[in-house]
Amino acid sequence: MDTTAATSLRMSRQRARDTGTEVALRRALHALGLRYRVHRRPVRGVRREADVVFGPARVAVFVDGCFWHGCPEHATWPKRNAEFWRTKIETNQRRDRDTDERLTAEGWLPVRVWEHEDPTSAAARVRTLVKDRLT
Ligand SMILES: [Zn+2]
């Protein structure tokens, strides 16, 4: 597969649901005894869907792909069509920040989990946040 094909494949997986990290995170959360809903828009009228939603605690979890959301640790910035990809990724980052601001304004806590994170430790982090919001 050449670079362009690989990039296209990654692009086709944008906002892919049920990625490996997301499924593993949900499994880990469930193992911790947490209950949640998946793929919901937390705030009525705001067209942004979270991957894992804790209604009573008002915690919305987003699992962000390293490539597509420009992970600072090991995002790869394609050299071919560099301008195009930079614009795409930066647009996504702006949208992520905007989503976080909208949710926060409505009393929600947005939580970002990177695709590369260990699902078990990410789940532990989420549990702490959820429990704090319920007490
Ligand atoms: Zn990463």
PDB file of N, CA, C and O in Angstrom, residues 40-71:
ATOM      1  N   ARG A  40     -24.021   8.982  21.957  1.00  0.00           N
ATOM      2  CA  ARG A  40     -25.156   9.867  22.202  1.00  0.00           C
ATOM      3  C   ARG A  40     -24.712  11.314  22.089  1.00  0.00           C
ATOM      4  O   ARG A  40     -23.560  11.629  22.338  1.00  0.00           O
ATOM      5  N   ARG A  41     -25.664  12.143  21.757  1.00  0.00           N
ATOM      6  CA  ARG A  41     -25.435  13.580  21.862  1.00  0.00           C
ATOM      7  C   ARG A  41     -25.821  13.973  23.285  1.00  0.00           C
ATOM      8  O   ARG A  41     -27.003  13.887  23.641  1.00  0.00           O
ATOM      9  N   PRO A  42     -24.848  14.389  24.071  1.00  0.00           N
ATOM     10  CA  PRO A  42     -25.148  14.675  25.483  1.00  0.00           C
ATOM     11  C   PRO A  42     -26.105  15.848  25.657  1.00  0.00           C
ATOM     12  O   PRO A  42     -26.938  15.840  26.552  1.00  0.00           O
ATOM     13  N   VAL A  43     -25.961  16.857  24.799  1.00  0.00           N
ATOM     14  CA  VAL A  43     -26.739  18.083  24.986  1.00  0.00           C
ATOM     15  C   VAL A  43     -27.743  18.243  23.845  1.00  0.00           C
ATOM     16  O   VAL A  43     -27.361  18.240  22.672  1.00  0.00           O
ATOM     17  N   ARG A  44     -28.982  18.388  24.227  1.00  0.00           N
ATOM     18  CA  ARG A  44     -30.025  18.571  23.235  1.00  0.00           C
ATOM     19  C   ARG A  44     -29.736  19.833  22.413  1.00  0.00           C
ATOM     20  O   ARG A  44     -29.413  20.877  22.975  1.00  0.00           O
ATOM     21  N   GLY A  45     -29.827  19.724  21.122  1.00  0.00           N
ATOM     22  CA  GLY A  45     -29.612  20.882  20.263  1.00  0.00           C
ATOM     23  C   GLY A  45     -28.166  21.095  19.865  1.00  0.00           C
ATOM     24  O   GLY A  45     -27.881  21.954  19.037  1.00  0.00           O
ATOM     25  N   VAL A  46     -27.261  20.337  20.461  1.00  0.00           N
ATOM     26  CA  VAL A  46     -25.845  20.423  20.073  1.00  0.00           C
ATOM     27  C   VAL A  46     -25.494  19.152  19.317  1.00  0.00           C
ATOM     28  O   VAL A  46     -25.495  18.058  19.888  1.00  0.00           O
ATOM     29  N   ARG A  47     -25.208  19.316  18.045  1.00  0.00           N
ATOM     30  CA  ARG A  47     -25.019  18.146  17.186  1.00  0.00           C
ATOM     31  C   ARG A  47     -23.616  17.576  17.324  1.00  0.00           C
ATOM     32  O   ARG A  47     -22.852  17.526  16.356  1.00  0.00           O
ATOM     33  N   ARG A  48     -23.245  17.198  18.519  1.00  0.00           N
ATOM     34  CA  ARG A  48     -21.952  16.574  18.758  1.00  0.00           C
ATOM     35  C   ARG A  48     -22.198  15.284  19.530  1.00  0.00           C
ATOM     36  O   ARG A  48     -22.857  15.310  20.576  1.00  0.00           O
ATOM     37  N   GLU A  49     -21.680  14.209  18.989  1.00  0.00           N
ATOM     38  CA  GLU A  49     -21.906  12.899  19.592  1.00  0.00           C
ATOM     39  C   GLU A  49     -20.689  12.456  20.391  1.00  0.00           C
ATOM     40  O   GLU A  49     -19.567  12.508  19.899  1.00  0.00           O
ATOM     41  N   ALA A  50     -20.937  12.036  21.618  1.00  0.00           N
ATOM     42  CA  ALA A  50     -19.853  11.503  22.440  1.00  0.00           C
ATOM     43  C   ALA A  50     -19.830   9.983  22.304  1.00  0.00           C
ATOM     44  O   ALA A  50     -20.830   9.366  21.951  1.00  0.00           O
ATOM     45  N   ASP A  51     -18.687   9.395  22.590  1.00  0.00           N
ATOM     46  CA  ASP A  51     -18.556   7.945  22.449  1.00  0.00           C
ATOM     47  C   ASP A  51     -19.136   7.200  23.648  1.00  0.00           C
ATOM     48  O   ASP A  51     -19.750   6.147  23.492  1.00  0.00           O
ATOM     49  N   VAL A  52     -18.906   7.750  24.843  1.00  0.00           N
ATOM     50  CA  VAL A  52     -19.431   7.138  26.063  1.00  0.00           C
ATOM     51  C   VAL A  52     -20.024   8.258  26.917  1.00  0.00           C
ATOM     52  O   VAL A  52     -19.363   9.267  27.159  1.00  0.00           O
ATOM     53  N   VAL A  53     -21.258   8.071  27.367  1.00  0.00           N
ATOM     54  CA  VAL A  53     -21.966   9.128  28.077  1.00  0.00           C
ATOM     55  C   VAL A  53     -22.461   8.630  29.434  1.00  0.00           C
ATOM     56  O   VAL A  53     -23.111   7.585  29.510  1.00  0.00           O
ATOM     57  N   PHE A  54     -22.125   9.392  30.469  1.00  0.00           N
ATOM     58  CA  PHE A  54     -22.613   9.122  31.822  1.00  0.00           C
ATOM     59  C   PHE A  54     -23.613  10.210  32.165  1.00  0.00           C
ATOM     60  O   PHE A  54     -23.232  11.316  32.577  1.00  0.00           O
ATOM     61  N   GLY A  55     -24.909   9.875  31.991  1.00  0.00           N
ATOM     62  CA  GLY A  55     -25.959  10.868  32.139  1.00  0.00           C
ATOM     63  C   GLY A  55     -26.013  11.561  33.490  1.00  0.00           C
ATOM     64  O   GLY A  55     -25.861  12.779  33.562  1.00  0.00           O
ATOM     65  N   PRO A  56     -26.220  10.801  34.576  1.00  0.00           N
ATOM     66  CA  PRO A  56     -26.357  11.447  35.889  1.00  0.00           C
ATOM     67  C   PRO A  56     -25.133  12.282  36.282  1.00  0.00           C
ATOM     68  O   PRO A  56     -25.275  13.340  36.879  1.00  0.00           O
ATOM     69  N   ALA A  57     -23.961  11.825  35.919  1.00  0.00           N
ATOM     70  CA  ALA A  57     -22.730  12.553  36.275  1.00  0.00           C
ATOM     71  C   ALA A  57     -22.421  13.663  35.274  1.00  0.00           C
ATOM     72  O   ALA A  57     -21.578  14.516  35.532  1.00  0.00           O
ATOM     73  N   ARG A  58     -23.106  13.628  34.149  1.00  0.00           N
ATOM     74  CA  ARG A  58     -22.839  14.595  33.080  1.00  0.00           C
ATOM     75  C   ARG A  58     -21.367  14.579  32.658  1.00  0.00           C
ATOM     76  O   ARG A  58     -20.710  15.629  32.603  1.00  0.00           O
ATOM     77  N   VAL A  59     -20.896  13.384  32.373  1.00  0.00           N
ATOM     78  CA  VAL A  59     -19.541  13.206  31.861  1.00  0.00           C
ATOM     79  C   VAL A  59     -19.659  12.606  30.450  1.00  0.00           C
ATOM     80  O   VAL A  59     -20.373  11.615  30.256  1.00  0.00           O
ATOM     81  N   ALA A  60     -18.982  13.237  29.500  1.00  0.00           N
ATOM     82  CA  ALA A  60     -19.022  12.781  28.108  1.00  0.00           C
ATOM     83  C   ALA A  60     -17.600  12.450  27.668  1.00  0.00           C
ATOM     84  O   ALA A  60     -16.712  13.298  27.710  1.00  0.00           O
ATOM     85  N   VAL A  61     -17.393  11.200  27.254  1.00  0.00           N
ATOM     86  CA  VAL A  61     -16.053  10.733  26.891  1.00  0.00           C
ATOM     87  C   VAL A  61     -15.932  10.635  25.365  1.00  0.00           C
ATOM     88  O   VAL A  61     -16.816  10.085  24.699  1.00  0.00           O
ATOM     89  N   PHE A  62     -14.831  11.182  24.866  1.00  0.00           N
ATOM     90  CA  PHE A  62     -14.518  11.112  23.442  1.00  0.00           C
ATOM     91  C   PHE A  62     -13.209  10.357  23.275  1.00  0.00           C
ATOM     92  O   PHE A  62     -12.214  10.695  23.910  1.00  0.00           O
ATOM     93  N   VAL A  63     -13.220   9.341  22.431  1.00  0.00           N
ATOM     94  CA  VAL A  63     -11.978   8.634  22.114  1.00  0.00           C
ATOM     95  C   VAL A  63     -11.466   9.207  20.793  1.00  0.00           C
ATOM     96  O   VAL A  63     -12.101   9.052  19.749  1.00  0.00           O
ATOM     97  N   ASP A  64     -10.332   9.904  20.870  1.00  0.00           N
ATOM     98  CA  ASP A  64      -9.805  10.617  19.706  1.00  0.00           C
ATOM     99  C   ASP A  64      -8.692   9.830  19.026  1.00  0.00           C
ATOM    100  O   ASP A  64      -7.708   9.433  19.669  1.00  0.00           O
ATOM    101  N   GLY A  65      -8.844   9.618  17.743  1.00  0.00           N
ATOM    102  CA  GLY A  65      -7.801   8.950  16.970  1.00  0.00           C
ATOM    103  C   GLY A  65      -6.551   9.805  16.872  1.00  0.00           C
ATOM    104  O   GLY A  65      -6.634  11.014  16.665  1.00  0.00           O
ATOM    105  N   CYS A  66      -5.387   9.165  17.034  1.00  0.00           N
ATOM    106  CA  CYS A  66      -4.117   9.908  17.069  1.00  0.00           C
ATOM    107  C   CYS A  66      -3.865  10.666  15.769  1.00  0.00           C
ATOM    108  O   CYS A  66      -3.398  11.806  15.796  1.00  0.00           O
ATOM    109  N   PHE A  67      -4.127  10.055  14.661  1.00  0.00           N
ATOM    110  CA  PHE A  67      -3.886  10.736  13.388  1.00  0.00           C
ATOM    111  C   PHE A  67      -4.885  11.864  13.178  1.00  0.00           C
ATOM    112  O   PHE A  67      -4.517  13.010  12.968  1.00  0.00           O
ATOM    113  N   TRP A  68      -6.122  11.535  13.283  1.00  0.00           N
ATOM    114  CA  TRP A  68      -7.154  12.463  12.869  1.00  0.00           C
ATOM    115  C   TRP A  68      -7.277  13.674  13.785  1.00  0.00           C
ATOM    116  O   TRP A  68      -7.663  14.765  13.367  1.00  0.00           O
ATOM    117  N   HIS A  69      -6.950  13.492  15.047  1.00  0.00           N
ATOM    118  CA  HIS A  69      -7.084  14.596  16.000  1.00  0.00           C
ATOM    119  C   HIS A  69      -5.735  15.198  16.369  1.00  0.00           C
ATOM    120  O   HIS A  69      -5.650  16.030  17.261  1.00  0.00           O
ATOM    121  N   GLY A  70      -4.681  14.761  15.686  1.00  0.00           N
ATOM    122  CA  GLY A  70      -3.378  15.385  15.857  1.00  0.00           C
ATOM    123  C   GLY A  70      -2.763  15.170  17.223  1.00  0.00           C
ATOM    124  O   GLY A  70      -2.316  16.116  17.876  1.00  0.00           O
ATOM    125  N   CYS A  71      -2.700  13.920  17.654  1.00  0.00           N
ATOM    126  CA  CYS A  71      -2.073  13.590  18.926  1.00  0.00           C
ATOM    127  C   CYS A  71      -0.664  14.190  19.014  1.00  0.00           C
ATOM    128  O   CYS A  71       0.144  14.002  18.108  1.00  0.00           O
TER     129      CYS A  71
END
